[in-house]
PDB file of C-alpha atoms and ligand atoms in Angstrom:
ATOM      1  CA  MET T   1     100.417 128.715  69.278  1.00 36.00           C
ATOM      2  CA  ALA T   2     102.080 130.702  66.465  1.00 36.00           C
ATOM      3  CA  SER T   3      99.916 129.027  63.800  1.00 37.00           C
ATOM      4  CA  GLU T   4      96.799 129.902  65.799  1.00 38.00           C
ATOM      5  CA  ILE T   5      97.663 133.604  65.840  1.00 36.00           C
ATOM      6  CA  THR T   6      98.597 133.638  62.161  1.00 35.00           C
ATOM      7  CA  TYR T   7      95.326 132.042  61.203  1.00 33.00           C
ATOM      8  CA  ALA T   8      93.277 134.606  63.146  1.00 33.00           C
ATOM      9  CA  GLU T   9      95.138 137.483  61.575  1.00 33.00           C
ATOM     10  CA  VAL T  10      94.572 136.198  58.075  1.00 30.00           C
ATOM     11  CA  ARG T  11      90.870 135.880  58.658  1.00 32.00           C
ATOM     12  CA  ILE T  12      90.426 139.377  60.054  1.00 29.00           C
ATOM     13  CA  THR T  13      92.462 140.921  57.245  1.00 30.00           C
ATOM     14  CA  ASN T  14      90.419 139.110  54.617  1.00 36.00           C
ATOM     15  CA  GLU T  15      87.071 140.197  56.032  1.00 35.00           C
ATOM     16  CA  SER T  16      87.898 143.845  56.623  1.00 37.00           C
ATOM     17  CA  ASN T  17      89.899 144.386  53.440  1.00 39.00           C
ATOM     18  CA  SER T  18      87.802 142.564  50.904  1.00 37.00           C
ATOM     19  CA  LEU T  19      84.967 144.986  50.443  1.00 38.00           C
ATOM     20  CA  ASP T  20      84.807 143.506  46.956  1.00 40.00           C
ATOM     21  CA  THR T  21      83.608 140.263  48.325  1.00 38.00           C
ATOM     22  CA  TYR T  22      80.806 142.018  50.157  1.00 39.00           C
ATOM     23  CA  SER T  23      79.718 143.986  47.113  1.00 39.00           C
ATOM     24  CA  LYS T  24      80.040 141.108  44.686  1.00 40.00           C
ATOM     25  CA  SER T  25      78.188 138.630  46.802  1.00 41.00           C
ATOM     26  CA  PRO T  26      75.978 140.011  49.548  1.00 43.00           C
ATOM     27  CA  ALA T  27      75.135 136.486  50.451  1.00 42.00           C
ATOM     28  CA  ALA T  28      78.676 135.952  51.518  1.00 42.00           C
ATOM     29  CA  PRO T  29      78.059 136.399  55.252  1.00 45.00           C
ATOM     30  CA  ARG T  30      75.256 133.918  54.988  1.00 45.00           C
ATOM     31  CA  GLU T  31      77.618 131.405  53.481  1.00 44.00           C
ATOM     32  CA  LYS T  32      79.217 130.862  56.781  1.00 46.00           C
ATOM     33  CA  PRO T  33      76.247 129.461  58.696  1.00 47.00           C
ATOM     34  CA  ILE T  34      75.227 127.481  55.609  1.00 45.00           C
ATOM     35  CA  ARG T  35      78.687 126.051  55.458  1.00 47.00           C
ATOM     36  CA  ASP T  36      78.451 125.238  59.135  1.00 46.00           C
ATOM     37  CA  VAL T  37      75.294 123.233  58.624  1.00 44.00           C
ATOM     38  CA  SER T  38      76.094 121.600  55.313  1.00 44.00           C
ATOM     39  CA  LYS T  39      79.751 120.858  56.095  1.00 52.00           C
ATOM     40  CA  PRO T  40      79.867 119.953  59.706  1.00 52.00           C
ATOM     41  CA  GLY T  41      83.293 118.407  59.133  1.00 55.00           C
ATOM     42  CA  SER T  42      84.953 121.749  58.518  1.00 70.00           C
ATOM     43  CA  PRO T  43      84.448 123.536  61.893  1.00 75.00           C
ATOM     44  CA  SER T  44      84.658 120.342  63.849  1.00 86.00           C
ATOM     45  CA  LEU T  45      87.944 119.664  62.075  1.00 89.00           C
ATOM     46  CA  LEU T  46      89.091 123.120  63.144  1.00 91.00           C
ATOM     47  CA  PHE T  47      87.854 122.427  66.649  1.00 92.00           C
ATOM     48  CA  THR T  48      89.537 119.043  66.695  1.00 92.00           C
ATOM     49  CA  SER T  49      92.792 120.521  65.381  1.00 92.00           C
ATOM     50  CA  LEU T  50      92.680 123.201  68.068  1.00 93.00           C
ATOM     51  CA  MET T  51      92.010 120.594  70.701  1.00 94.00           C
ATOM     52  CA  VAL T  52      94.850 118.419  69.429  1.00 94.00           C
ATOM     53  CA  LEU T  53      97.110 121.451  69.406  1.00 94.00           C
ATOM     54  CA  LEU T  54      96.085 122.339  72.948  1.00 94.00           C
ATOM     55  CA  LEU T  55      96.554 118.747  74.039  1.00 95.00           C
ATOM     56  CA  LEU T  56     100.016 118.664  72.468  1.00 94.00           C
ATOM     57  CA  LEU T  57     100.856 121.914  74.185  1.00 94.00           C
ATOM     58  CA  ALA T  58      99.622 120.569  77.499  1.00 94.00           C
ATOM     59  CA  ILE T  59     101.640 117.374  77.049  1.00 94.00           C
ATOM     60  CA  THR T  60     104.724 119.396  76.094  1.00 92.00           C
ATOM     61  CA  PHE T  61     104.329 121.539  79.210  1.00 92.00           C
ATOM     62  CA  LEU T  62     103.776 118.498  81.378  1.00 93.00           C
ATOM     63  CA  VAL T  63     106.846 116.705  79.986  1.00 92.00           C
ATOM     64  CA  ALA T  64     108.928 119.880  80.319  1.00 90.00           C
ATOM     65  CA  PHE T  65     107.707 120.314  83.895  1.00 89.00           C
ATOM     66  CA  ILE T  66     108.484 116.694  84.817  1.00 89.00           C
ATOM     67  CA  ILE T  67     111.977 116.881  83.287  1.00 85.00           C
ATOM     68  CA  TYR T  68     112.658 120.216  84.983  1.00 83.00           C
ATOM     69  CA  PHE T  69     111.340 118.966  88.320  1.00 82.00           C
ATOM     70  CA  GLN T  70     113.473 115.810  88.134  1.00 81.00           C
ATOM     71  CA  LYS T  71     116.625 117.752  87.240  1.00 74.00           C
ATOM     72  CA  TYR T  72     115.926 120.279  89.981  1.00 69.00           C
ATOM     73  CA  SER T  73     115.301 117.710  92.686  1.00 68.00           C
ATOM     74  CA  GLN T  74     118.425 115.802  91.596  1.00 65.00           C
ATOM     75  CA  LEU T  75     120.400 118.997  91.910  1.00 59.00           C
ATOM     76  CA  LEU T  76     118.895 119.708  95.328  1.00 58.00           C
ATOM     77  CA  GLY T  77     119.663 116.181  96.483  1.00 53.00           C
ATOM     78  CA  LYS T  78     123.273 116.425  95.343  1.00 50.00           C
ATOM     79  CA  LYS T  79     123.675 119.795  97.006  1.00 47.00           C
ATOM     80  CA  ALA T  80     122.278 118.488 100.279  1.00 47.00           C
ATOM     81  CA  ILE T  81     124.621 115.507 100.207  1.00 45.00           C
ATOM     82  CA  LYS T  82     127.540 117.712  99.239  1.00 46.00           C
ATOM     83  CA  ASP T  83     126.833 119.984 102.182  1.00 46.00           C
ATOM     84  CA  ILE T  84     127.034 117.229 104.722  1.00 50.00           C
ATOM     85  CA  THR T  85     129.686 115.029 103.208  1.00 52.00           C
ATOM     86  CA  HIS T  86     133.341 115.590 102.706  1.00 57.00           C
ATOM     87  CA  ASN T  87     135.697 114.325 100.047  1.00 69.00           C
ATOM     88  CA  GLU T  88     138.205 113.074 102.531  1.00 88.00           C
ATOM     89  CA  LEU T  89     137.287 111.056 105.584  1.00 91.00           C
ATOM     90  CA  TYR T  90     139.547 109.687 108.287  1.00 92.00           C
ATOM     91  CA  CYS T  91     138.243 106.343 109.374  1.00 91.00           C
ATOM     92  CA  THR T  92     139.030 104.066 112.252  1.00 87.00           C
ATOM     93  CA  LYS T  93     138.283 100.395 112.057  1.00 83.00           C
ATOM     94  CA  ASN T  94     136.765  99.135 115.259  1.00 68.00           C
ATOM     95  CA  GLY T  95     135.041  95.913 116.160  1.00 51.00           C
ATOM     96  CA  SER T  96     138.215  93.852 116.381  1.00 39.00           C
ATOM     97  CA  LEU T  97     139.214  94.008 120.050  1.00 35.00           C
ATOM     98  CA  MET T  98     142.208  91.808 119.273  1.00 34.00           C
ATOM     99  CA  GLU T  99     143.802  94.523 117.265  1.00 37.00           C
ATOM    100  CA  ALA T 100     146.768  96.058 119.012  1.00 37.00           C
ATOM    101  CA  PRO T 101     146.827  99.802 119.532  1.00 38.00           C
ATOM    102  CA  PRO T 102     147.364 102.213 117.865  1.00 41.00           C
ATOM    103  CA  VAL T 103     144.193 101.489 115.970  1.00 41.00           C
ATOM    104  CA  GLU T 104     144.668 101.099 112.265  1.00 41.00           C
ATOM    105  CA  GLN T 105     143.830 104.329 110.571  1.00 44.00           C
ATOM    106  CA  ARG T 106     143.120 104.801 106.917  1.00 45.00           C
ATOM    107  CA  VAL T 107     142.249 107.671 104.681  1.00 47.00           C
ATOM    108  CA  LEU T 108     139.310 107.068 102.437  1.00 47.00           C
ATOM    109  CA  THR T 109     138.577 109.312  99.532  1.00 47.00           C
ATOM    110  CA  LEU T 110     134.933 108.901  98.855  1.00 47.00           C
ATOM    111  CA  VAL T 111     132.811 109.768  95.914  1.00 37.00           C
ATOM    112  CA  ILE T 112     130.026 111.915  97.354  1.00 37.00           C
ATOM    113  CA  ILE T 113     127.182 109.841  95.962  1.00 34.00           C
ATOM    114  CA  GLU T 114     128.595 106.623  97.392  1.00 41.00           C
ATOM    115  CA  VAL T 115     127.906 107.786 100.915  1.00 44.00           C
ATOM    116  CA  GLU T 116     124.248 107.216 101.539  1.00 43.00           C
ATOM    117  CA  LEU T 117     124.328 108.561 105.047  1.00 47.00           C
ATOM    118  CA  GLY T 118     120.663 108.071 105.747  1.00 45.00           C
ATOM    119  CA  PHE T 119     120.839 104.338 105.278  1.00 48.00           C
ATOM    120  CA  LEU T 120     123.960 103.546 107.209  1.00 47.00           C
ATOM    121  CA  LEU T 121     123.491 102.173 110.689  1.00 50.00           C
ATOM    122  CA  PRO T 122     126.390 102.175 113.167  1.00 53.00           C
ATOM    123  CA  GLU T 123     125.945  98.565 114.230  1.00 56.00           C
ATOM    124  CA  ASP T 124     126.194  97.269 110.655  1.00 66.00           C
ATOM    125  CA  LYS T 125     129.440  99.051 109.861  1.00 73.00           C
ATOM    126  CA  ASP T 126     132.915  98.672 111.244  1.00 82.00           C
ATOM    127  CA  TRP T 127     134.551 101.888 110.024  1.00 89.00           C
ATOM    128  CA  SER T 128     133.780 105.089 111.905  1.00 92.00           C
ATOM    129  CA  CYS T 129     134.838 108.245 110.131  1.00 94.00           C
ATOM    130  CA  CYS T 130     135.336 111.940 110.698  1.00 95.00           C
ATOM    131  CA  PRO T 131     135.974 114.504 107.982  1.00 95.00           C
ATOM    132  CA  LYS T 132     139.565 115.680 107.455  1.00 94.00           C
ATOM    133  CA  ASP T 133     140.583 118.213 110.154  1.00 95.00           C
ATOM    134  CA  TRP T 134     137.780 117.083 112.522  1.00 97.00           C
ATOM    135  CA  LYS T 135     138.635 115.326 115.785  1.00 97.00           C
ATOM    136  CA  PRO T 136     136.859 112.110 116.760  1.00 96.00           C
ATOM    137  CA  PHE T 137     135.488 111.446 120.226  1.00 97.00           C
ATOM    138  CA  GLY T 138     132.809 108.907 121.129  1.00 96.00           C
ATOM    139  CA  SER T 139     130.196 108.888 118.403  1.00 95.00           C
ATOM    140  CA  HIS T 140     130.972 112.435 117.260  1.00 98.00           C
ATOM    141  CA  CYS T 141     133.495 114.571 115.390  1.00 97.00           C
ATOM    142  CA  TYR T 142     134.588 118.026 116.552  1.00 98.00           C
ATOM    143  CA  PHE T 143     135.864 121.016 114.605  1.00 98.00           C
ATOM    144  CA  ILE T 144     137.407 124.209 115.960  1.00 98.00           C
ATOM    145  CA  SER T 145     136.656 127.242 113.814  1.00 97.00           C
ATOM    146  CA  ASN T 146     139.738 128.651 112.147  1.00 95.00           C
ATOM    147  CA  ASP T 147     138.617 132.248 111.649  1.00 95.00           C
ATOM    148  CA  SER T 148     139.333 135.215 113.916  1.00 97.00           C
ATOM    149  CA  GLY T 149     135.876 135.140 115.536  1.00 98.00           C
ATOM    150  CA  ALA T 150     132.218 135.885 114.890  1.00 98.00           C
ATOM    151  CA  SER T 151     128.902 136.295 116.716  1.00 98.00           C
ATOM    152  CA  TRP T 152     127.068 133.293 118.116  1.00 98.00           C
ATOM    153  CA  SER T 153     124.580 133.263 115.181  1.00 98.00           C
ATOM    154  CA  GLU T 154     127.350 133.529 112.595  1.00 98.00           C
ATOM    155  CA  ASN T 155     129.163 130.621 114.209  1.00 98.00           C
ATOM    156  CA  LYS T 156     125.917 128.684 114.294  1.00 98.00           C
ATOM    157  CA  GLU T 157     125.510 129.279 110.535  1.00 98.00           C
ATOM    158  CA  LYS T 158     129.073 128.195 109.803  1.00 97.00           C
ATOM    159  CA  CYS T 159     128.578 124.886 111.606  1.00 98.00           C
ATOM    160  CA  SER T 160     125.273 124.360 109.880  1.00 97.00           C
ATOM    161  CA  HIS T 161     126.868 124.894 106.437  1.00 96.00           C
ATOM    162  CA  MET T 162     129.105 121.942 107.222  1.00 96.00           C
ATOM    163  CA  GLY T 163     126.123 119.784 108.169  1.00 95.00           C
ATOM    164  CA  ALA T 164     127.079 120.192 111.840  1.00 98.00           C
ATOM    165  CA  HIS T 165     125.902 122.250 114.837  1.00 98.00           C
ATOM    166  CA  LEU T 166     127.593 124.153 117.637  1.00 98.00           C
ATOM    167  CA  VAL T 167     128.979 121.729 120.177  1.00 98.00           C
ATOM    168  CA  VAL T 168     126.649 120.188 122.749  1.00 98.00           C
ATOM    169  CA  ILE T 169     128.298 118.886 125.920  1.00 98.00           C
ATOM    170  CA  HIS T 170     126.631 116.127 127.915  1.00 98.00           C
ATOM    171  CA  SER T 171     129.346 114.633 130.122  1.00 98.00           C
ATOM    172  CA  GLN T 172     132.541 115.303 132.051  1.00 98.00           C
ATOM    173  CA  ALA T 173     134.386 113.057 129.575  1.00 98.00           C
ATOM    174  CA  GLU T 174     133.132 115.131 126.651  1.00 98.00           C
ATOM    175  CA  GLN T 175     133.953 118.398 128.434  1.00 98.00           C
ATOM    176  CA  ASP T 176     137.479 117.071 129.111  1.00 98.00           C
ATOM    177  CA  PHE T 177     137.985 115.917 125.540  1.00 98.00           C
ATOM    178  CA  ILE T 178     136.852 119.266 124.132  1.00 98.00           C
ATOM    179  CA  THR T 179     138.943 121.377 126.503  1.00 98.00           C
ATOM    180  CA  GLY T 180     141.873 119.133 125.635  1.00 98.00           C
ATOM    181  CA  ILE T 181     141.802 120.280 122.004  1.00 98.00           C
ATOM    182  CA  LEU T 182     141.249 123.995 122.781  1.00 98.00           C
ATOM    183  CA  ASN T 183     143.633 126.876 123.342  1.00 98.00           C
ATOM    184  CA  THR T 184     143.703 128.155 126.956  1.00 98.00           C
ATOM    185  CA  SER T 185     143.887 131.786 125.799  1.00 98.00           C
ATOM    186  CA  THR T 186     140.806 131.679 123.531  1.00 98.00           C
ATOM    187  CA  ASP T 187     137.025 131.768 124.138  1.00 98.00           C
ATOM    188  CA  TYR T 188     134.779 129.439 122.118  1.00 98.00           C
ATOM    189  CA  PHE T 189     131.019 129.604 121.626  1.00 99.00           C
ATOM    190  CA  ILE T 190     129.107 126.411 122.405  1.00 99.00           C
ATOM    191  CA  GLY T 191     125.595 125.369 121.379  1.00 98.00           C
ATOM    192  CA  LEU T 192     123.886 126.546 124.558  1.00 98.00           C
ATOM    193  CA  LEU T 193     121.383 129.392 124.586  1.00 98.00           C
ATOM    194  CA  ASP T 194     119.042 131.146 127.006  1.00 98.00           C
ATOM    195  CA  ALA T 195     115.602 130.614 125.490  1.00 98.00           C
ATOM    196  CA  GLY T 196     114.229 133.233 127.938  1.00 98.00           C
ATOM    197  CA  GLN T 197     113.911 133.484 131.728  1.00 97.00           C
ATOM    198  CA  ARG T 198     117.208 131.650 132.097  1.00 98.00           C
ATOM    199  CA  GLN T 199     115.835 128.551 130.433  1.00 98.00           C
ATOM    200  CA  TRP T 200     118.975 126.998 128.982  1.00 98.00           C
ATOM    201  CA  GLN T 201     118.527 125.123 125.753  1.00 98.00           C
ATOM    202  CA  TRP T 202     120.926 122.986 123.714  1.00 98.00           C
ATOM    203  CA  ILE T 203     120.987 123.750 120.002  1.00 98.00           C
ATOM    204  CA  ASP T 204     120.249 120.111 119.077  1.00 98.00           C
ATOM    205  CA  GLN T 205     117.182 120.117 121.361  1.00 98.00           C
ATOM    206  CA  THR T 206     118.669 117.474 123.670  1.00 98.00           C
ATOM    207  CA  PRO T 207     117.666 118.016 127.322  1.00 98.00           C
ATOM    208  CA  TYR T 208     119.666 120.434 129.453  1.00 98.00           C
ATOM    209  CA  ASN T 209     120.794 118.328 132.390  1.00 98.00           C
ATOM    210  CA  LYS T 210     121.863 120.524 135.335  1.00 97.00           C
ATOM    211  CA  SER T 211     124.024 117.756 136.781  1.00 98.00           C
ATOM    212  CA  ALA T 212     126.177 117.705 133.642  1.00 98.00           C
ATOM    213  CA  THR T 213     126.938 121.422 133.362  1.00 98.00           C
ATOM    214  CA  PHE T 214     130.344 123.030 133.711  1.00 98.00           C
ATOM    215  CA  TRP T 215     129.673 126.667 134.557  1.00 98.00           C
ATOM    216  CA  HIS T 216     132.496 128.722 135.998  1.00 98.00           C
ATOM    217  CA  ARG T 217     131.974 129.779 139.591  1.00 98.00           C
ATOM    218  CA  ASP T 218     129.203 132.449 139.822  1.00 98.00           C
ATOM    219  CA  GLU T 219     128.119 131.850 136.227  1.00 98.00           C
ATOM    220  CA  PRO T 220     125.672 132.288 134.587  1.00 98.00           C
ATOM    221  CA  ASN T 221     125.339 135.763 136.083  1.00 98.00           C
ATOM    222  CA  GLN T 222     123.641 138.195 133.687  1.00 98.00           C
ATOM    223  CA  GLN T 223     120.109 138.120 132.294  1.00 97.00           C
ATOM    224  CA  PHE T 224     121.218 139.883 129.094  1.00 98.00           C
ATOM    225  CA  GLU T 225     124.004 137.370 128.447  1.00 98.00           C
ATOM    226  CA  LYS T 226     122.096 134.765 126.470  1.00 98.00           C
ATOM    227  CA  CYS T 227     124.905 132.876 124.756  1.00 98.00           C
ATOM    228  CA  VAL T 228     127.608 130.690 126.228  1.00 99.00           C
ATOM    229  CA  ILE T 229     131.354 130.358 125.771  1.00 99.00           C
ATOM    230  CA  ILE T 230     133.768 127.779 127.080  1.00 98.00           C
ATOM    231  CA  ASN T 231     137.082 129.220 128.223  1.00 98.00           C
ATOM    232  CA  HIS T 232     140.020 128.756 130.557  1.00 98.00           C
ATOM    233  CA  ARG T 233     140.432 130.943 133.645  1.00 98.00           C
ATOM    234  CA  LYS T 234     143.914 131.167 135.084  1.00 98.00           C
ATOM    235  CA  LYS T 235     144.435 129.069 138.208  1.00 97.00           C
ATOM    236  CA  ILE T 236     140.819 127.912 137.999  1.00 97.00           C
ATOM    237  CA  GLY T 237     140.520 125.901 134.834  1.00 98.00           C
ATOM    238  CA  TRP T 238     137.978 125.359 132.088  1.00 98.00           C
ATOM    239  CA  GLY T 239     134.321 126.297 132.379  1.00 98.00           C
ATOM    240  CA  TRP T 240     131.311 127.987 130.810  1.00 99.00           C
ATOM    241  CA  ASN T 241     130.329 131.639 130.945  1.00 98.00           C
ATOM    242  CA  ASP T 242     127.193 133.387 129.690  1.00 98.00           C
ATOM    243  CA  ILE T 243     128.023 136.364 127.459  1.00 98.00           C
ATOM    244  CA  PRO T 244     126.206 138.617 124.943  1.00 98.00           C
ATOM    245  CA  CYS T 245     125.448 136.744 121.691  1.00 98.00           C
ATOM    246  CA  LYS T 246     126.809 139.572 119.545  1.00 98.00           C
ATOM    247  CA  ASP T 247     130.318 139.224 121.006  1.00 98.00           C
ATOM    248  CA  LYS T 248     132.817 137.793 118.572  1.00 98.00           C
ATOM    249  CA  HIS T 249     134.542 134.514 119.350  1.00 98.00           C
ATOM    250  CA  LYS T 250     135.657 131.282 117.786  1.00 98.00           C
ATOM    251  CA  SER T 251     133.490 128.199 118.229  1.00 98.00           C
ATOM    252  CA  VAL T 252     133.404 124.420 118.244  1.00 98.00           C
ATOM    253  CA  CYS T 253     131.228 122.514 115.763  1.00 98.00           C
ATOM    254  CA  GLN T 254     130.046 118.957 116.272  1.00 98.00           C
ATOM    255  CA  VAL T 255     128.718 116.316 113.905  1.00 98.00           C
ATOM    256  CA  LYS T 256     127.831 112.631 114.266  1.00 97.00           C
ATOM    257  CA  LYS T 257     130.474 110.202 113.027  1.00 95.00           C
ATOM    258  CA  ILE T 258     129.917 108.634 109.634  1.00 93.00           C
ATOM    259  CA  TYR T 259     129.760 104.827 109.784  1.00 91.00           C
ATOM    260  CA  LEU T 260     130.834 102.774 106.771  1.00 88.00           C
TER     261      LEU T 260
HETATM  262  C1  MMA Z 301     132.810 139.638 132.217  1.00 52.76           C
HETATM  263  C2  MMA Z 301     131.924 138.848 131.289  1.00 52.76           C
HETATM  264  C3  MMA Z 301     130.808 138.219 132.053  1.00 52.76           C
HETATM  265  C4  MMA Z 301     131.362 137.450 133.203  1.00 52.76           C
HETATM  266  C5  MMA Z 301     132.234 138.308 134.077  1.00 52.76           C
HETATM  267  C6  MMA Z 301     132.861 137.514 135.178  1.00 52.76           C
HETATM  268  C7  MMA Z 301     132.817 141.714 133.341  1.00 52.76           C
HETATM  269  O1  MMA Z 301     132.075 140.753 132.647  1.00 52.76           O
HETATM  270  O2  MMA Z 301     132.671 137.831 130.667  1.00 52.76           O
HETATM  271  O3  MMA Z 301     130.043 137.362 131.252  1.00 52.76           O
HETATM  272  O4  MMA Z 301     130.315 136.891 133.936  1.00 52.76           O
HETATM  273  O5  MMA Z 301     133.240 138.877 133.289  1.00 52.76           O
HETATM  274  O6  MMA Z 301     133.631 138.313 135.993  1.00 52.76           O
HETATM  275 CA1   CA Z 302     128.604 135.834 132.484  1.00 52.76          CA
END
């Protein structure tokens, strides 16, 4: 590109400055077309050189683009994996029913890339794992937020940054497990939301089954309370309550177990 510009400049300077050339040889301007006809190699060589230059430039850009794209997508891939994997996993070996309880438990430190989550199927693997500080139950892992409290959306974001979502409860057993790991004096957001007109919707899009809900007595009770907490009421027990989404509470995140 630089040589192209330099060449153009030289030509213009020569023509405008060299009045001598004009005066000495008035036929000079005519030389050009003559040259064009008699020496067809000269302009076509220029044309060819320009084309080659352009082609080289295009190839350079293409190669640069491909390299950049590959690096970028690699980076994106690594980031995505990093977001949903954890350096330290706590794994339980199942499959062997003969094994006496307590079930053998091992800590596996995994290199991020080694865990190809997308290709691992539960039935092929005999180690089920949860990240460090997450609690296993069934086919999932559960994490109780450790901050002082945030809005429903902020909690939702926090779970999502860990490759998880706000907890979704589908059975009495799951409700019991979750309440068993919670503090009776704290409220926790769950992944249930009023999508409008009291249409309750789970954050993972699984169906809302009325027969497996654990609302406190007389809840849900307010149209403007569109988010849901799980909490303990004295002498009553654990249950759900609809509250305003902007209220600040802790939450429970949930993620599928990792099978190795
Ligand atoms: C609070 C609030 C409501 C809940 C009632 C139950 C006063 O409001 O938590 O969401 O329904 O208590 O008494
Ligand atoms: Ca309520």
